[in-house]
Amino acid sequence: MKRGFGSDNHAGVHPQILASLAEANVDHAPAYGTDEWTEKALQEFKKQFGPDAQVFFVFNGTAANVTALKALTESYQAIFCSDVAHINVDECGAPEFFTGAKLIALPSVNGKISVADLEKAYIRRGDQHYSQGQVLSITQPTELGTTYSIEELKALISWAKEKKMHVHIDGSRLSNAAAYLKKTLKEITADLGVDAVSFGGTKNGLLMGEAVVFFNKELAQNFKYIRKQSAQLPSKTRFIACQFLAYFQNNLWQDIANHSCAMAQSLYDAVKDIPGVSVREVPQSNAVFAKIPSSWVKPLREKYFFYVWDENTFECRWMTSWDTRKEDIDGFAAALKELSR
């Protein structure tokens, strides 16, 4: 399997995280999150997100999103999100299936939504014929690789709180947003009034596993039942917990995020001036979006796999990860230059 820029999901497991699985794979341990690895991992989460963080492990990102949203909504309510949000485009209707609530997708600019568009959508309050807006779901960083600034987050979250709405962050790559903003995880979540976060592991060097993090204890009160009913309670929880323990210890999470973001910047620098390549903007996470001639896609993907994001414009998404190497970027840029001649 050739290396490429298809997704950070394509990368293998980080060696330190892989080692944590072997370390946890000894003797017997209590099941369903009552083991020592889970307890240690939960304490690490509290160090990163604050002492009020309530953490629950699940198997994958879609599960983290839908179970978190289930805890924040009633079936007659609505969830505001971006039109390109993962929950709207890439989860096969799972959020609506599991919650019964309606997704209201708002127009975005470079993946971001605005208070102005939220205000337009916040209508028909108290109308029994209309789904009542209850949750604002923010993808950070966005599906287009952009990162909301602290000021943008404050504006969106303040608006939601004024409306007595809950705030959810789809943070499958939240560590990369923290790296870009040069902030702690707590500073971009709990400190801003976020209620729940779907925190990613798989895209950040883990074999599998994500975490649902609540800062609103009342909302977390019945989550253990939601997780079980959704078939997301891991029996051998230690094998998810040990990975997050290694991820947070010794600031490995920052090393991985900083490397992924730096490689995206390096990729941008290497390709932005190649004739025929039109890059959307300077990377704000670990993604580079660029338009190339359609005739380039097939020969280029024979050497380095990637996805075409928009089949109409042939805008492509090039993702970097914890294991992206400088030589990968140099080879990719060389292949693009060859095609441009």
mmCIF file of C-alpha atoms in Angstrom:
data_model
loop_
_atom_site.group_PDB
_atom_site.id
_atom_site.type_symbol
_atom_site.label_atom_id
_atom_site.label_comp_id
_atom_site.label_asym_id
_atom_site.label_seq_id
_atom_site.Cartn_x
_atom_site.Cartn_y
_atom_site.Cartn_z
ATOM 1 C CA MET A 1 0.000 0.000 0.000
ATOM 2 C CA LYS A 2 1.584 3.255 -1.125
ATOM 3 C CA ARG A 3 1.814 6.241 1.182
ATOM 4 C CA GLY A 4 -0.246 9.280 0.412
ATOM 5 C CA PHE A 5 -2.365 12.161 1.598
ATOM 6 C CA GLY A 6 -5.796 10.540 1.588
ATOM 7 C CA SER A 7 -6.603 10.831 5.281
ATOM 8 C CA ASP A 8 -5.082 10.836 8.734
ATOM 9 C CA ASN A 9 -7.233 7.706 9.140
ATOM 10 C CA HIS A 10 -4.887 5.985 6.682
ATOM 11 C CA ALA A 11 -1.862 6.351 8.954
ATOM 12 C CA GLY A 12 -0.870 3.509 11.230
ATOM 13 C CA VAL A 13 -0.777 3.538 15.006
ATOM 14 C CA HIS A 14 1.808 5.740 16.671
ATOM 15 C CA PRO A 15 4.550 3.531 18.159
ATOM 16 C CA GLN A 16 4.103 4.890 21.689
ATOM 17 C CA ILE A 17 0.374 4.254 21.515
ATOM 18 C CA LEU A 18 0.912 0.793 20.056
ATOM 19 C CA ALA A 19 3.280 0.063 22.945
ATOM 20 C CA SER A 20 0.582 1.105 25.415
ATOM 21 C CA LEU A 21 -1.669 -1.667 24.103
ATOM 22 C CA ALA A 22 1.020 -4.257 24.756
ATOM 23 C CA GLU A 23 1.585 -2.866 28.247
ATOM 24 C CA ALA A 24 -2.132 -3.092 29.027
ATOM 25 C CA ASN A 25 -2.343 -6.617 27.624
ATOM 26 C CA VAL A 26 -1.216 -8.365 30.797
ATOM 27 C CA ASP A 27 -3.071 -10.478 33.327
ATOM 28 C CA HIS A 28 -6.755 -9.789 33.918
ATOM 29 C CA ALA A 29 -8.533 -6.492 34.508
ATOM 30 C CA PRO A 30 -12.103 -5.584 35.474
ATOM 31 C CA ALA A 31 -14.383 -4.827 32.525
ATOM 32 C CA TYR A 32 -16.569 -1.904 31.451
ATOM 33 C CA GLY A 33 -14.300 0.910 32.600
ATOM 34 C CA THR A 34 -13.572 -0.212 36.147
ATOM 35 C CA ASP A 35 -9.885 -0.922 35.467
ATOM 36 C CA GLU A 36 -6.803 1.066 36.493
ATOM 37 C CA TRP A 37 -5.969 2.215 32.949
ATOM 38 C CA THR A 38 -9.377 3.819 32.595
ATOM 39 C CA GLU A 39 -9.049 5.560 35.948
ATOM 40 C CA LYS A 40 -5.618 6.934 35.021
ATOM 41 C CA ALA A 41 -6.831 8.032 31.593
ATOM 42 C CA LEU A 42 -9.805 9.848 33.095
ATOM 43 C CA GLN A 43 -7.436 11.754 35.357
ATOM 44 C CA GLU A 44 -5.363 12.748 32.329
ATOM 45 C CA PHE A 45 -8.495 14.051 30.633
ATOM 46 C CA LYS A 46 -9.229 16.168 33.687
ATOM 47 C CA LYS A 47 -5.712 17.592 33.530
ATOM 48 C CA GLN A 48 -6.257 18.567 29.901
ATOM 49 C CA PHE A 49 -9.912 19.667 29.959
ATOM 50 C CA GLY A 50 -10.432 20.704 33.567
ATOM 51 C CA PRO A 51 -11.605 19.023 36.784
ATOM 52 C CA ASP A 52 -15.268 19.055 35.772
ATOM 53 C CA ALA A 53 -14.734 16.946 32.655
ATOM 54 C CA GLN A 54 -16.863 13.796 32.557
ATOM 55 C CA VAL A 55 -15.414 11.325 30.038
ATOM 56 C CA PHE A 56 -16.897 8.290 28.295
ATOM 57 C CA PHE A 57 -15.071 6.109 25.775
ATOM 58 C CA VAL A 58 -16.719 4.855 22.578
ATOM 59 C CA PHE A 59 -15.472 2.998 19.526
ATOM 60 C CA ASN A 60 -15.592 5.559 16.711
ATOM 61 C CA GLY A 61 -16.225 9.157 15.710
ATOM 62 C CA THR A 62 -19.766 8.809 14.439
ATOM 63 C CA ALA A 63 -20.710 7.125 17.704
ATOM 64 C CA ALA A 64 -19.104 9.938 19.677
ATOM 65 C CA ASN A 65 -21.126 12.490 17.742
ATOM 66 C CA VAL A 66 -24.500 10.786 17.797
ATOM 67 C CA THR A 67 -24.400 9.690 21.430
ATOM 68 C CA ALA A 68 -23.293 13.153 22.555
ATOM 69 C CA LEU A 69 -26.059 14.777 20.523
ATOM 70 C CA LYS A 70 -28.569 12.277 21.897
ATOM 71 C CA ALA A 71 -27.703 13.476 25.400
ATOM 72 C CA LEU A 72 -28.242 17.112 24.384
ATOM 73 C CA THR A 73 -31.565 16.891 22.547
ATOM 74 C CA GLU A 74 -35.139 15.692 22.566
ATOM 75 C CA SER A 75 -36.603 14.202 19.411
ATOM 76 C CA TYR A 76 -38.720 17.274 18.696
ATOM 77 C CA GLN A 77 -35.712 19.584 18.712
ATOM 78 C CA ALA A 78 -33.156 20.650 16.114
ATOM 79 C CA ILE A 79 -29.385 20.776 15.798
ATOM 80 C CA PHE A 80 -27.748 23.661 13.931
ATOM 81 C CA CYS A 81 -24.571 22.783 12.037
ATOM 82 C CA SER A 82 -22.573 23.716 8.961
ATOM 83 C CA ASP A 83 -23.724 22.492 5.562
ATOM 84 C CA VAL A 84 -20.363 20.710 5.182
ATOM 85 C CA ALA A 85 -20.275 19.334 8.737
ATOM 86 C CA HIS A 86 -19.433 15.661 9.092
ATOM 87 C CA ILE A 87 -22.689 15.045 10.961
ATOM 88 C CA ASN A 88 -24.598 16.475 7.988
ATOM 89 C CA VAL A 89 -22.676 14.981 5.054
ATOM 90 C CA ASP A 90 -20.765 11.881 6.125
ATOM 91 C CA GLU A 91 -22.688 10.031 8.814
ATOM 92 C CA CYS A 92 -25.434 8.419 6.723
ATOM 93 C CA GLY A 93 -28.206 10.171 8.636
ATOM 94 C CA ALA A 94 -27.006 8.639 11.932
ATOM 95 C CA PRO A 95 -27.480 11.823 14.008
ATOM 96 C CA GLU A 96 -31.130 12.098 12.985
ATOM 97 C CA PHE A 97 -31.661 8.329 13.245
ATOM 98 C CA PHE A 98 -30.278 8.102 16.783
ATOM 99 C CA THR A 99 -31.546 11.377 18.214
ATOM 100 C CA GLY A 100 -34.827 11.752 16.351
ATOM 101 C CA ALA A 101 -33.908 15.436 16.147
ATOM 102 C CA LYS A 102 -33.649 17.410 12.936
ATOM 103 C CA LEU A 103 -30.373 18.708 11.528
ATOM 104 C CA ILE A 104 -30.607 22.254 10.197
ATOM 105 C CA ALA A 105 -27.614 22.826 7.942
ATOM 106 C CA LEU A 106 -26.481 26.429 7.623
ATOM 107 C CA PRO A 107 -24.517 27.951 4.740
ATOM 108 C CA SER A 108 -20.810 28.111 5.447
ATOM 109 C CA VAL A 109 -17.855 30.121 4.255
ATOM 110 C CA ASN A 110 -14.691 28.001 4.171
ATOM 111 C CA GLY A 111 -16.490 25.562 6.440
ATOM 112 C CA LYS A 112 -17.481 28.129 9.063
ATOM 113 C CA ILE A 113 -20.941 29.275 10.100
ATOM 114 C CA SER A 114 -21.831 32.740 11.359
ATOM 115 C CA VAL A 115 -24.012 34.253 14.055
ATOM 116 C CA ALA A 116 -25.945 36.092 11.345
ATOM 117 C CA ASP A 117 -26.990 32.829 9.679
ATOM 118 C CA LEU A 118 -27.795 31.248 13.034
ATOM 119 C CA GLU A 119 -30.062 34.176 13.826
ATOM 120 C CA LYS A 120 -31.907 33.686 10.535
ATOM 121 C CA ALA A 121 -32.445 30.004 11.308
ATOM 122 C CA TYR A 122 -33.596 30.510 14.885
ATOM 123 C CA ILE A 123 -37.284 30.933 14.084
ATOM 124 C CA ARG A 124 -40.794 29.820 15.044
ATOM 125 C CA ARG A 125 -40.068 29.492 18.725
ATOM 126 C CA GLY A 126 -42.899 27.755 20.513
ATOM 127 C CA ASP A 127 -44.519 26.719 17.230
ATOM 128 C CA GLN A 128 -45.685 23.131 17.697
ATOM 129 C CA HIS A 129 -45.364 22.524 13.942
ATOM 130 C CA TYR A 130 -41.628 23.314 13.833
ATOM 131 C CA SER A 131 -38.537 21.583 15.245
ATOM 132 C CA GLN A 132 -37.190 23.699 18.082
ATOM 133 C CA GLY A 133 -33.514 24.658 17.840
ATOM 134 C CA GLN A 134 -31.671 23.281 20.866
ATOM 135 C CA VAL A 135 -28.056 22.462 19.945
ATOM 136 C CA LEU A 136 -25.303 24.283 18.104
ATOM 137 C CA SER A 137 -22.754 21.794 16.763
ATOM 138 C CA ILE A 138 -19.418 23.301 15.744
ATOM 139 C CA THR A 139 -16.775 21.338 13.839
ATOM 140 C CA GLN A 140 -13.316 22.372 15.046
ATOM 141 C CA PRO A 141 -11.320 22.396 12.847
ATOM 142 C CA THR A 142 -13.856 22.434 10.028
ATOM 143 C CA GLU A 143 -14.216 19.902 7.255
ATOM 144 C CA LEU A 144 -12.378 22.362 4.993
ATOM 145 C CA GLY A 145 -9.384 22.520 7.313
ATOM 146 C CA THR A 146 -10.107 25.977 8.683
ATOM 147 C CA THR A 147 -10.002 26.689 12.412
ATOM 148 C CA TYR A 148 -12.397 28.960 14.271
ATOM 149 C CA SER A 149 -10.540 31.680 16.155
ATOM 150 C CA ILE A 150 -11.167 32.194 19.863
ATOM 151 C CA GLU A 151 -13.144 35.330 18.990
ATOM 152 C CA GLU A 152 -15.308 33.426 16.495
ATOM 153 C CA LEU A 153 -15.951 30.667 19.023
ATOM 154 C CA LYS A 154 -16.888 33.168 21.707
ATOM 155 C CA ALA A 155 -19.367 34.860 19.390
ATOM 156 C CA LEU A 156 -21.052 31.594 18.377
ATOM 157 C CA ILE A 157 -21.155 30.139 21.880
ATOM 158 C CA SER A 158 -22.381 33.397 23.444
ATOM 159 C CA TRP A 159 -25.204 33.511 20.902
ATOM 160 C CA ALA A 160 -26.176 29.903 21.711
ATOM 161 C CA LYS A 161 -26.102 30.510 25.454
ATOM 162 C CA GLU A 162 -28.279 33.600 25.099
ATOM 163 C CA LYS A 163 -30.826 31.347 23.397
ATOM 164 C CA LYS A 164 -30.450 28.746 26.169
ATOM 165 C CA MET A 165 -29.072 26.246 23.671
ATOM 166 C CA HIS A 166 -26.438 23.567 24.253
ATOM 167 C CA VAL A 167 -23.093 23.659 22.438
ATOM 168 C CA HIS A 168 -21.418 20.557 21.001
ATOM 169 C CA ILE A 169 -18.016 20.440 19.340
ATOM 170 C CA ASP A 170 -17.181 17.765 16.809
ATOM 171 C CA GLY A 171 -13.503 17.554 17.696
ATOM 172 C CA SER A 172 -12.184 14.581 15.763
ATOM 173 C CA ARG A 173 -9.123 16.754 15.064
ATOM 174 C CA LEU A 174 -9.487 19.134 18.006
ATOM 175 C CA SER A 175 -5.859 18.631 19.007
ATOM 176 C CA ASN A 176 -4.793 20.148 15.685
ATOM 177 C CA ALA A 177 -6.991 23.191 16.312
ATOM 178 C CA ALA A 178 -5.365 23.631 19.713
ATOM 179 C CA ALA A 179 -1.938 23.412 18.094
ATOM 180 C CA TYR A 180 -2.846 25.986 15.453
ATOM 181 C CA LEU A 181 -4.359 28.371 18.005
ATOM 182 C CA LYS A 182 -1.542 27.722 20.488
ATOM 183 C CA LYS A 183 -4.108 27.094 23.214
ATOM 184 C CA THR A 184 -4.812 24.307 25.670
ATOM 185 C CA LEU A 185 -7.721 21.956 25.086
ATOM 186 C CA LYS A 186 -9.445 23.477 28.099
ATOM 187 C CA GLU A 187 -9.081 27.007 26.725
ATOM 188 C CA ILE A 188 -10.937 26.129 23.524
ATOM 189 C CA THR A 189 -13.721 24.111 25.148
ATOM 190 C CA ALA A 190 -14.610 24.274 28.852
ATOM 191 C CA ASP A 191 -13.426 27.847 29.330
ATOM 192 C CA LEU A 192 -15.700 29.021 26.513
ATOM 193 C CA GLY A 193 -18.852 27.373 27.832
ATOM 194 C CA VAL A 194 -18.970 24.283 25.606
ATOM 195 C CA ASP A 195 -21.278 21.569 26.938
ATOM 196 C CA ALA A 196 -19.900 18.474 25.194
ATOM 197 C CA VAL A 197 -17.048 17.472 22.897
ATOM 198 C CA SER A 198 -16.598 14.475 20.641
ATOM 199 C CA PHE A 199 -12.850 14.116 21.085
ATOM 200 C CA GLY A 200 -10.935 12.261 18.400
ATOM 201 C CA GLY A 201 -8.376 9.530 18.816
ATOM 202 C CA THR A 202 -8.322 7.519 15.603
ATOM 203 C CA LYS A 203 -7.216 10.415 13.387
ATOM 204 C CA ASN A 204 -4.480 11.276 15.870
ATOM 205 C CA GLY A 205 -2.452 8.090 16.113
ATOM 206 C CA LEU A 206 -4.751 5.721 18.010
ATOM 207 C CA LEU A 207 -5.720 2.273 16.766
ATOM 208 C CA MET A 208 -9.348 2.950 17.594
ATOM 209 C CA GLY A 209 -11.445 4.770 20.139
ATOM 210 C CA GLU A 210 -12.877 8.228 20.748
ATOM 211 C CA ALA A 211 -14.083 10.026 23.852
ATOM 212 C CA VAL A 212 -17.251 11.950 24.666
ATOM 213 C CA VAL A 213 -16.335 14.708 27.088
ATOM 214 C CA PHE A 214 -19.026 16.578 29.028
ATOM 215 C CA PHE A 215 -18.512 19.806 30.946
ATOM 216 C CA ASN A 216 -22.173 20.009 31.924
ATOM 217 C CA LYS A 217 -22.582 17.349 34.613
ATOM 218 C CA GLU A 218 -26.356 17.406 34.366
ATOM 219 C CA LEU A 219 -26.192 16.435 30.696
ATOM 220 C CA ALA A 220 -23.737 13.646 31.492
ATOM 221 C CA GLN A 221 -25.900 12.165 34.236
ATOM 222 C CA ASN A 222 -27.690 9.602 32.072
ATOM 223 C CA PHE A 223 -25.079 9.209 29.356
ATOM 224 C CA LYS A 224 -23.953 5.786 30.548
ATOM 225 C CA TYR A 225 -27.384 4.456 29.606
ATOM 226 C CA ILE A 226 -27.298 6.160 26.205
ATOM 227 C CA ARG A 227 -23.859 4.682 25.515
ATOM 228 C CA LYS A 228 -24.959 1.174 26.468
ATOM 229 C CA GLN A 229 -28.192 1.366 24.481
ATOM 230 C CA SER A 230 -26.204 2.569 21.481
ATOM 231 C CA ALA A 231 -23.937 -0.520 21.636
ATOM 232 C CA GLN A 232 -20.925 1.665 22.423
ATOM 233 C CA LEU A 233 -19.897 0.435 25.880
ATOM 234 C CA PRO A 234 -16.508 -1.279 25.452
ATOM 235 C CA SER A 235 -16.168 -4.345 27.662
ATOM 236 C CA LYS A 236 -12.359 -4.273 27.540
ATOM 237 C CA THR A 237 -12.248 -0.543 28.078
ATOM 238 C CA ARG A 238 -8.609 -0.636 29.152
ATOM 239 C CA PHE A 239 -7.538 -1.014 25.516
ATOM 240 C CA ILE A 240 -9.090 2.316 24.585
ATOM 241 C CA ALA A 241 -8.123 4.010 27.838
ATOM 242 C CA CYS A 242 -4.468 2.980 27.684
ATOM 243 C CA GLN A 243 -4.132 4.612 24.281
ATOM 244 C CA PHE A 244 -5.464 7.939 25.532
ATOM 245 C CA LEU A 245 -3.225 7.612 28.585
ATOM 246 C CA ALA A 246 -0.170 7.368 26.315
ATOM 247 C CA TYR A 247 -1.573 10.091 24.067
ATOM 248 C CA PHE A 248 -1.717 12.641 26.876
ATOM 249 C CA GLN A 249 1.319 11.614 28.887
ATOM 250 C CA ASN A 250 4.560 13.455 28.075
ATOM 251 C CA ASN A 251 2.574 15.768 25.771
ATOM 252 C CA LEU A 252 2.518 13.231 22.940
ATOM 253 C CA TRP A 253 -0.761 14.739 21.761
ATOM 254 C CA GLN A 254 0.965 18.074 21.195
ATOM 255 C CA ASP A 255 3.876 16.458 19.376
ATOM 256 C CA ILE A 256 1.500 14.655 17.020
ATOM 257 C CA ALA A 257 -0.644 17.743 16.402
ATOM 258 C CA ASN A 258 2.333 20.042 15.885
ATOM 259 C CA HIS A 259 3.917 17.618 13.426
ATOM 260 C CA SER A 260 0.690 17.109 11.460
ATOM 261 C CA CYS A 261 0.121 20.856 11.183
ATOM 262 C CA ALA A 262 3.757 21.573 10.312
ATOM 263 C CA MET A 263 3.669 18.982 7.550
ATOM 264 C CA ALA A 264 0.519 20.582 6.119
ATOM 265 C CA GLN A 265 2.297 23.935 6.069
ATOM 266 C CA SER A 266 5.295 22.316 4.408
ATOM 267 C CA LEU A 267 3.034 20.723 1.808
ATOM 268 C CA TYR A 268 1.379 24.064 1.140
ATOM 269 C CA ASP A 269 4.742 25.764 0.701
ATOM 270 C CA ALA A 270 5.902 23.033 -1.661
ATOM 271 C CA VAL A 271 2.910 23.120 -4.033
ATOM 272 C CA LYS A 272 1.410 26.630 -3.879
ATOM 273 C CA ASP A 273 3.508 28.064 -6.718
ATOM 274 C CA ILE A 274 3.312 25.094 -9.080
ATOM 275 C CA PRO A 275 1.525 26.128 -12.314
ATOM 276 C CA GLY A 276 -1.903 24.520 -12.503
ATOM 277 C CA VAL A 277 -2.244 24.175 -8.725
ATOM 278 C CA SER A 278 -4.659 26.580 -7.029
ATOM 279 C CA VAL A 279 -4.519 26.257 -3.240
ATOM 280 C CA ARG A 280 -7.549 27.437 -1.273
ATOM 281 C CA GLU A 281 -5.618 29.070 1.574
ATOM 282 C CA VAL A 282 -2.816 28.708 4.084
ATOM 283 C CA PRO A 283 -3.451 25.588 6.225
ATOM 284 C CA GLN A 284 -5.054 26.086 9.617
ATOM 285 C CA SER A 285 -4.865 22.424 10.611
ATOM 286 C CA ASN A 286 -3.533 19.306 8.872
ATOM 287 C CA ALA A 287 -5.333 19.743 5.550
ATOM 288 C CA VAL A 288 -4.461 21.378 2.243
ATOM 289 C CA PHE A 289 -7.246 21.977 -0.292
ATOM 290 C CA ALA A 290 -6.220 22.633 -3.887
ATOM 291 C CA LYS A 291 -7.715 22.564 -7.372
ATOM 292 C CA ILE A 292 -5.770 20.739 -10.083
ATOM 293 C CA PRO A 293 -6.569 19.822 -13.708
ATOM 294 C CA SER A 294 -8.778 16.737 -13.864
ATOM 295 C CA SER A 295 -6.274 14.979 -16.127
ATOM 296 C CA TRP A 296 -3.705 15.051 -13.327
ATOM 297 C CA VAL A 297 -5.754 13.108 -10.816
ATOM 298 C CA LYS A 298 -5.278 9.572 -12.123
ATOM 299 C CA PRO A 299 -1.499 9.651 -12.719
ATOM 300 C CA LEU A 300 -0.921 11.486 -9.447
ATOM 301 C CA ARG A 301 -3.001 9.027 -7.431
ATOM 302 C CA GLU A 302 -1.002 6.144 -8.881
ATOM 303 C CA LYS A 303 1.932 7.461 -6.842
ATOM 304 C CA TYR A 304 0.244 9.194 -3.890
ATOM 305 C CA PHE A 305 -3.349 8.453 -2.946
ATOM 306 C CA PHE A 306 -5.720 11.308 -2.081
ATOM 307 C CA TYR A 307 -9.399 12.162 -2.434
ATOM 308 C CA VAL A 308 -11.087 14.524 -4.857
ATOM 309 C CA TRP A 309 -13.209 16.701 -2.580
ATOM 310 C CA ASP A 310 -15.348 18.280 -5.309
ATOM 311 C CA GLU A 311 -15.898 16.320 -8.527
ATOM 312 C CA ASN A 312 -17.182 19.453 -10.270
ATOM 313 C CA THR A 313 -14.175 21.681 -9.646
ATOM 314 C CA PHE A 314 -11.598 18.954 -8.990
ATOM 315 C CA GLU A 315 -10.649 20.528 -5.726
ATOM 316 C CA CYS A 316 -8.660 17.910 -3.836
ATOM 317 C CA ARG A 317 -8.043 17.333 -0.152
ATOM 318 C CA TRP A 318 -4.509 16.485 0.897
ATOM 319 C CA MET A 319 -4.225 15.380 4.529
ATOM 320 C CA THR A 320 -1.097 15.042 6.621
ATOM 321 C CA SER A 321 -0.726 12.915 9.738
ATOM 322 C CA TRP A 322 1.620 11.939 12.563
ATOM 323 C CA ASP A 323 3.739 9.837 10.183
ATOM 324 C CA THR A 324 3.953 12.212 7.209
ATOM 325 C CA ARG A 325 7.582 12.580 6.161
ATOM 326 C CA LYS A 326 9.360 15.435 4.420
ATOM 327 C CA GLU A 327 10.327 13.024 1.636
ATOM 328 C CA ASP A 328 6.629 12.255 1.069
ATOM 329 C CA ILE A 329 6.001 15.948 0.493
ATOM 330 C CA ASP A 330 9.055 16.374 -1.723
ATOM 331 C CA GLY A 331 8.036 13.409 -3.873
ATOM 332 C CA PHE A 332 4.453 14.622 -4.167
ATOM 333 C CA ALA A 333 5.556 18.116 -5.161
ATOM 334 C CA ALA A 334 7.961 16.652 -7.727
ATOM 335 C CA ALA A 335 5.127 14.591 -9.244
ATOM 336 C CA LEU A 336 2.960 17.710 -9.495
ATOM 337 C CA LYS A 337 5.761 19.669 -11.138
ATOM 338 C CA GLU A 338 6.265 16.893 -13.677
ATOM 339 C CA LEU A 339 2.582 17.030 -14.598
ATOM 340 C CA SER A 340 2.664 20.813 -14.902
ATOM 341 C CA ARG A 341 5.311 20.784 -17.624
#
